[in-house]
Short mmCIF file of N, CA and C in Angstrom, two decimals:
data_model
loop_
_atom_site.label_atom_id
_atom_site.label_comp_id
_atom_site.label_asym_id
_atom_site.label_seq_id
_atom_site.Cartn_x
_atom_site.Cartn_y
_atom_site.Cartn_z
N UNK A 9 103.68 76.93 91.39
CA UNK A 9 103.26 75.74 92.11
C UNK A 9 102.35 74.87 91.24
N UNK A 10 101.34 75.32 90.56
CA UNK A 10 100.50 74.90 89.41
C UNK A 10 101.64 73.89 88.62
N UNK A 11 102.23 74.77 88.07
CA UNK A 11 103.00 73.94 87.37
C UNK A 11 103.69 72.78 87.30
N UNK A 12 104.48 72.84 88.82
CA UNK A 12 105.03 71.71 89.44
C UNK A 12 104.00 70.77 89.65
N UNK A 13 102.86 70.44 89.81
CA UNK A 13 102.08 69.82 90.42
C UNK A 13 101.31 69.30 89.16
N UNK A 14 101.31 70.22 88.45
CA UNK A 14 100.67 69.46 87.09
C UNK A 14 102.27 68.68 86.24
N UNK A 15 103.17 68.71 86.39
CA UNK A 15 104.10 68.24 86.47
C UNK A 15 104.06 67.00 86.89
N UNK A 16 104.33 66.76 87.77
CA UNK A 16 103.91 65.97 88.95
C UNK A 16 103.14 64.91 89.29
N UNK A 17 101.96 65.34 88.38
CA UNK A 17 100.97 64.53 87.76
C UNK A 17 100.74 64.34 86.33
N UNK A 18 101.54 64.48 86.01
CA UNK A 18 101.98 64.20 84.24
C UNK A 18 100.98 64.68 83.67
N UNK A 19 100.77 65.75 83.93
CA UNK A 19 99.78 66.40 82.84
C UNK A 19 100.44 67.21 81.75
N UNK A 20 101.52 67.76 82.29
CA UNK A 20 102.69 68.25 81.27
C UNK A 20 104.21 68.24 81.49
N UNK A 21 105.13 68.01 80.83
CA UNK A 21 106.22 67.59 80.37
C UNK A 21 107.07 68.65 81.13
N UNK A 22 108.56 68.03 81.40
CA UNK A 22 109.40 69.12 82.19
C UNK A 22 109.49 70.14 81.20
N UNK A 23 109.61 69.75 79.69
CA UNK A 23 110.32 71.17 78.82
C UNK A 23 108.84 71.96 78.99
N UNK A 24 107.79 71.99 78.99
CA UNK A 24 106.62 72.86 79.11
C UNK A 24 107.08 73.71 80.40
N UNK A 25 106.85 73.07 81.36
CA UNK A 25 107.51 73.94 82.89
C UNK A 25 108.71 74.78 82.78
N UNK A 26 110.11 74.15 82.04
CA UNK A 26 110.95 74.85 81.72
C UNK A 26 110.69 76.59 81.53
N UNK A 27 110.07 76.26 80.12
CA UNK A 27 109.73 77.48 79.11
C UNK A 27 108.67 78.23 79.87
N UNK A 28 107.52 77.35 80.54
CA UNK A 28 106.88 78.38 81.57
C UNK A 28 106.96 79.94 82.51
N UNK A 29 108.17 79.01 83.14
CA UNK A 29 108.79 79.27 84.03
C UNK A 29 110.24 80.24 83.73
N UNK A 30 110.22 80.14 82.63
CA UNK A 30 111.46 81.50 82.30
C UNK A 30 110.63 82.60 81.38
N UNK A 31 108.97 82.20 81.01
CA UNK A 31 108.76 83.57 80.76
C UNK A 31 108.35 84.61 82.09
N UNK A 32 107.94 83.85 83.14
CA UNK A 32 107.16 84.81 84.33
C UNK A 32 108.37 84.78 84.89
N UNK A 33 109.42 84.34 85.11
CA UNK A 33 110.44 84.53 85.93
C UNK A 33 110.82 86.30 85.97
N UNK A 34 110.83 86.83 86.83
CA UNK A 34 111.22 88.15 87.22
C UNK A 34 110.19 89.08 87.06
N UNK A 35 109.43 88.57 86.63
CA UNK A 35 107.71 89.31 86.40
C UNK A 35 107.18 90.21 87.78
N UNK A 36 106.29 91.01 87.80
CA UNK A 36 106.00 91.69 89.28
C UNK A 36 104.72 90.80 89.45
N UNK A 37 104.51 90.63 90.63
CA UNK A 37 103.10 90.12 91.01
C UNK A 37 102.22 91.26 90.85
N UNK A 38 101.16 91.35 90.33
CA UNK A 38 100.46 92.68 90.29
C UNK A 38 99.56 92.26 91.66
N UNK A 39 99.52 93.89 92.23
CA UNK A 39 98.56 94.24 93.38
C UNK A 39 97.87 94.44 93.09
N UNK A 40 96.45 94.14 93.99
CA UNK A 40 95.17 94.79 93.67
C UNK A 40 94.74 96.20 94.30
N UNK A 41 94.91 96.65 93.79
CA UNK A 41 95.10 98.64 93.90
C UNK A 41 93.83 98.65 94.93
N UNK A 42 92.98 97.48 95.61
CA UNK A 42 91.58 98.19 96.38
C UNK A 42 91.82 97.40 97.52
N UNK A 43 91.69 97.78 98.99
CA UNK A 43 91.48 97.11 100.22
C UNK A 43 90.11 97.26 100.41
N UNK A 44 89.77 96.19 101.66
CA UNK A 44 88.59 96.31 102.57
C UNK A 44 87.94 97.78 102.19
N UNK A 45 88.62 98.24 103.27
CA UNK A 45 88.67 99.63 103.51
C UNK A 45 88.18 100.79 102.37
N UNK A 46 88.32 100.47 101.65
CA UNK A 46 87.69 101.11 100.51
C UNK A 46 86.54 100.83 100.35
N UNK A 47 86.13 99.65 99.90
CA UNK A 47 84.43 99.28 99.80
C UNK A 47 84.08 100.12 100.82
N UNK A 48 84.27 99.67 101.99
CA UNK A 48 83.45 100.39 103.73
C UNK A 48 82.97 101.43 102.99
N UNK A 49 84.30 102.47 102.44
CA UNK A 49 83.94 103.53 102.57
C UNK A 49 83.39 103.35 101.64
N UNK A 50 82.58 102.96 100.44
CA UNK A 50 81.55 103.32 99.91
C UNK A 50 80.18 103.26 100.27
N UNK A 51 80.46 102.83 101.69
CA UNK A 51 79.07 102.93 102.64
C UNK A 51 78.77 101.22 102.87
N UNK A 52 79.24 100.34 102.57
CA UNK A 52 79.11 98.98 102.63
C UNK A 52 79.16 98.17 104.19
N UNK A 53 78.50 97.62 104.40
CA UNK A 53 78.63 97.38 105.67
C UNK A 53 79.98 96.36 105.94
N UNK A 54 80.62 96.09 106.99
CA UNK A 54 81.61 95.13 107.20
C UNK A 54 80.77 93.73 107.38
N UNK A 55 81.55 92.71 107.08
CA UNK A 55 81.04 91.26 106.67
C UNK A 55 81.09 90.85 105.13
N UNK A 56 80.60 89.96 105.23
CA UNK A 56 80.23 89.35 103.82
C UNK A 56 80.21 90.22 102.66
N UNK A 57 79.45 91.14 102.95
CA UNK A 57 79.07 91.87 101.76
C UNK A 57 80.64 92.55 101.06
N UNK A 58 81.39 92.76 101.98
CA UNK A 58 82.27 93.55 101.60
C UNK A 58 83.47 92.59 101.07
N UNK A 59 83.23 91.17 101.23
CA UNK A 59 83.66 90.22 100.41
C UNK A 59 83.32 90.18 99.17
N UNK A 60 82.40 89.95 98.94
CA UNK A 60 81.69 89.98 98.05
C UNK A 60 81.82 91.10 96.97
N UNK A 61 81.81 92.26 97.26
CA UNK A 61 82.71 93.69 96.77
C UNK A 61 83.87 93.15 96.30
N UNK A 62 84.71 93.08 96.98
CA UNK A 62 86.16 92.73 96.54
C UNK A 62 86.09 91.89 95.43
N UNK A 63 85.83 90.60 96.13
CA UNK A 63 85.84 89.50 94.69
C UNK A 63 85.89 90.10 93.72
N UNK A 64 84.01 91.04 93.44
CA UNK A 64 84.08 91.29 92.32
C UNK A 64 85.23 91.96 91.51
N UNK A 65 85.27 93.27 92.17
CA UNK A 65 86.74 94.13 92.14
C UNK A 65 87.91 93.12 91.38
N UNK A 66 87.98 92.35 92.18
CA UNK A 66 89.45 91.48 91.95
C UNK A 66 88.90 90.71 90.62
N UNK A 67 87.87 90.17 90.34
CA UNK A 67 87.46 89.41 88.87
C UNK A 67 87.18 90.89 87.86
N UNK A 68 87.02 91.62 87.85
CA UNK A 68 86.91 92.71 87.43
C UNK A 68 88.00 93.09 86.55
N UNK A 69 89.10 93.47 87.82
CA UNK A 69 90.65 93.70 87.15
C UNK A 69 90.92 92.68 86.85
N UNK A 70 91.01 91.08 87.36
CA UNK A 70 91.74 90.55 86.38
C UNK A 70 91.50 90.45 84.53
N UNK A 71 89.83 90.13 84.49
CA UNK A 71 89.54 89.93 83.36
C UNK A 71 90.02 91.47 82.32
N UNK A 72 90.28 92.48 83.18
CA UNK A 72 91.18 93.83 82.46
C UNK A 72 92.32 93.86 82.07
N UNK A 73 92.92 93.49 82.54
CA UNK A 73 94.45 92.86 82.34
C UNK A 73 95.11 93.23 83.48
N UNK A 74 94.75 93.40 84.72
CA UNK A 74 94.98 94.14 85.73
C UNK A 74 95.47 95.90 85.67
N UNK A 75 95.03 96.46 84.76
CA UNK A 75 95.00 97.51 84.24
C UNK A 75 94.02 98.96 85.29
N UNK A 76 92.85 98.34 85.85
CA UNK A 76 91.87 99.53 86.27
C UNK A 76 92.79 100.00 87.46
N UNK A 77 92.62 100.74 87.69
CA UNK A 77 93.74 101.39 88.88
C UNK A 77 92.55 101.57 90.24
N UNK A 78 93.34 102.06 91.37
CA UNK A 78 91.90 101.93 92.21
C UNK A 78 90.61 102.73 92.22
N UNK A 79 90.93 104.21 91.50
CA UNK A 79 89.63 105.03 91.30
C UNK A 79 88.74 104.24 90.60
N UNK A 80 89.15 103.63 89.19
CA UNK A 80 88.98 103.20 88.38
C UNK A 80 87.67 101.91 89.06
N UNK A 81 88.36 101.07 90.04
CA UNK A 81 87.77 99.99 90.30
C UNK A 81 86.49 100.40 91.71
N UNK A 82 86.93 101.16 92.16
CA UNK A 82 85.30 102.19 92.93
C UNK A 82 84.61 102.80 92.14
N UNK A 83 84.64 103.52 91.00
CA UNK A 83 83.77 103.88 90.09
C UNK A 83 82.87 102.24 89.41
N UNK A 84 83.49 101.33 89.37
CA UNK A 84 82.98 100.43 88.64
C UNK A 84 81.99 99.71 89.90
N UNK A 85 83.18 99.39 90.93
CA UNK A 85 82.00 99.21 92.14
C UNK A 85 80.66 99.67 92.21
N UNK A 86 81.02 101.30 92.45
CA UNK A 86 79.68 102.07 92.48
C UNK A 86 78.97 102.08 91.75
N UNK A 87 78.76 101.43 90.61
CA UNK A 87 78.02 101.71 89.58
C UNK A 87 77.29 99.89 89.57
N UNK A 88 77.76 99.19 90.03
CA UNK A 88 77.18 97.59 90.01
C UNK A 88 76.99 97.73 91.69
N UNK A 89 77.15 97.87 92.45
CA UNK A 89 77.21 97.65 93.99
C UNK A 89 75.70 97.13 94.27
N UNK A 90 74.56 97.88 93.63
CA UNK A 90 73.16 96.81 94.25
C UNK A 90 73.57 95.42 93.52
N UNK A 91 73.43 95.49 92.08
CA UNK A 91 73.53 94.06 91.45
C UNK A 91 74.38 92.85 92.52
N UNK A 92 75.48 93.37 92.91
CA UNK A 92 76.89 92.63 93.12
C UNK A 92 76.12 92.19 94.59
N UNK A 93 75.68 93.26 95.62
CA UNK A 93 75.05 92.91 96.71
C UNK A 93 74.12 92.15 97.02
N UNK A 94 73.49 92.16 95.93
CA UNK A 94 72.17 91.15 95.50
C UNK A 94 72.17 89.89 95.07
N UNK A 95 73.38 89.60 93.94
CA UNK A 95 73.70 88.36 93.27
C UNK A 95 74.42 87.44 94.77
N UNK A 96 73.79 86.64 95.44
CA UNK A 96 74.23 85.64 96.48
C UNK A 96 73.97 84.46 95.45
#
């Protein structure tokens, strides 16, 4: 959609979109291996905070290459969880 739209708005050329668009073509969307439900259970209360959890989680793996798997991304939780709870 990015693409089309920067398209769209001539920010880049159809052959850019072209070539874009046939390298991700058939690609998997990667999942994020952690729900809600997981933070909770690291004792987190429901609300905000457990937004806030995730995000990180989710900026976490991406900047990994989406690589941490979900143990992976509760160990990292648990180990930042005051900082992350704290940083508003």
């Amino acid at each position: 959609d990015a693409l089309v739209l920067a398209h769209g708005r001539g920010r880049i050329d159809r052959d850019t979109v072209v070539v874009a668009l046939d390298l991700v073509a058939g690609r998997a969307v990667p999942v994020l291996p952690l729900a809600g439900r997981d933070v909770v259970g690291l004792g987190v209360g429901r609300g905000p905070e457990v937004g806030r959890m995730m995000a990180a989680a989710r900026d976490h793996w991406i900047a990994e290459g989406f690589r941490p798997s979900r143990e992976e991304l509760l160990a990292w939780l648990k180990s930042r969880m005051p900082r992350i709870l704290t940083d508003v």
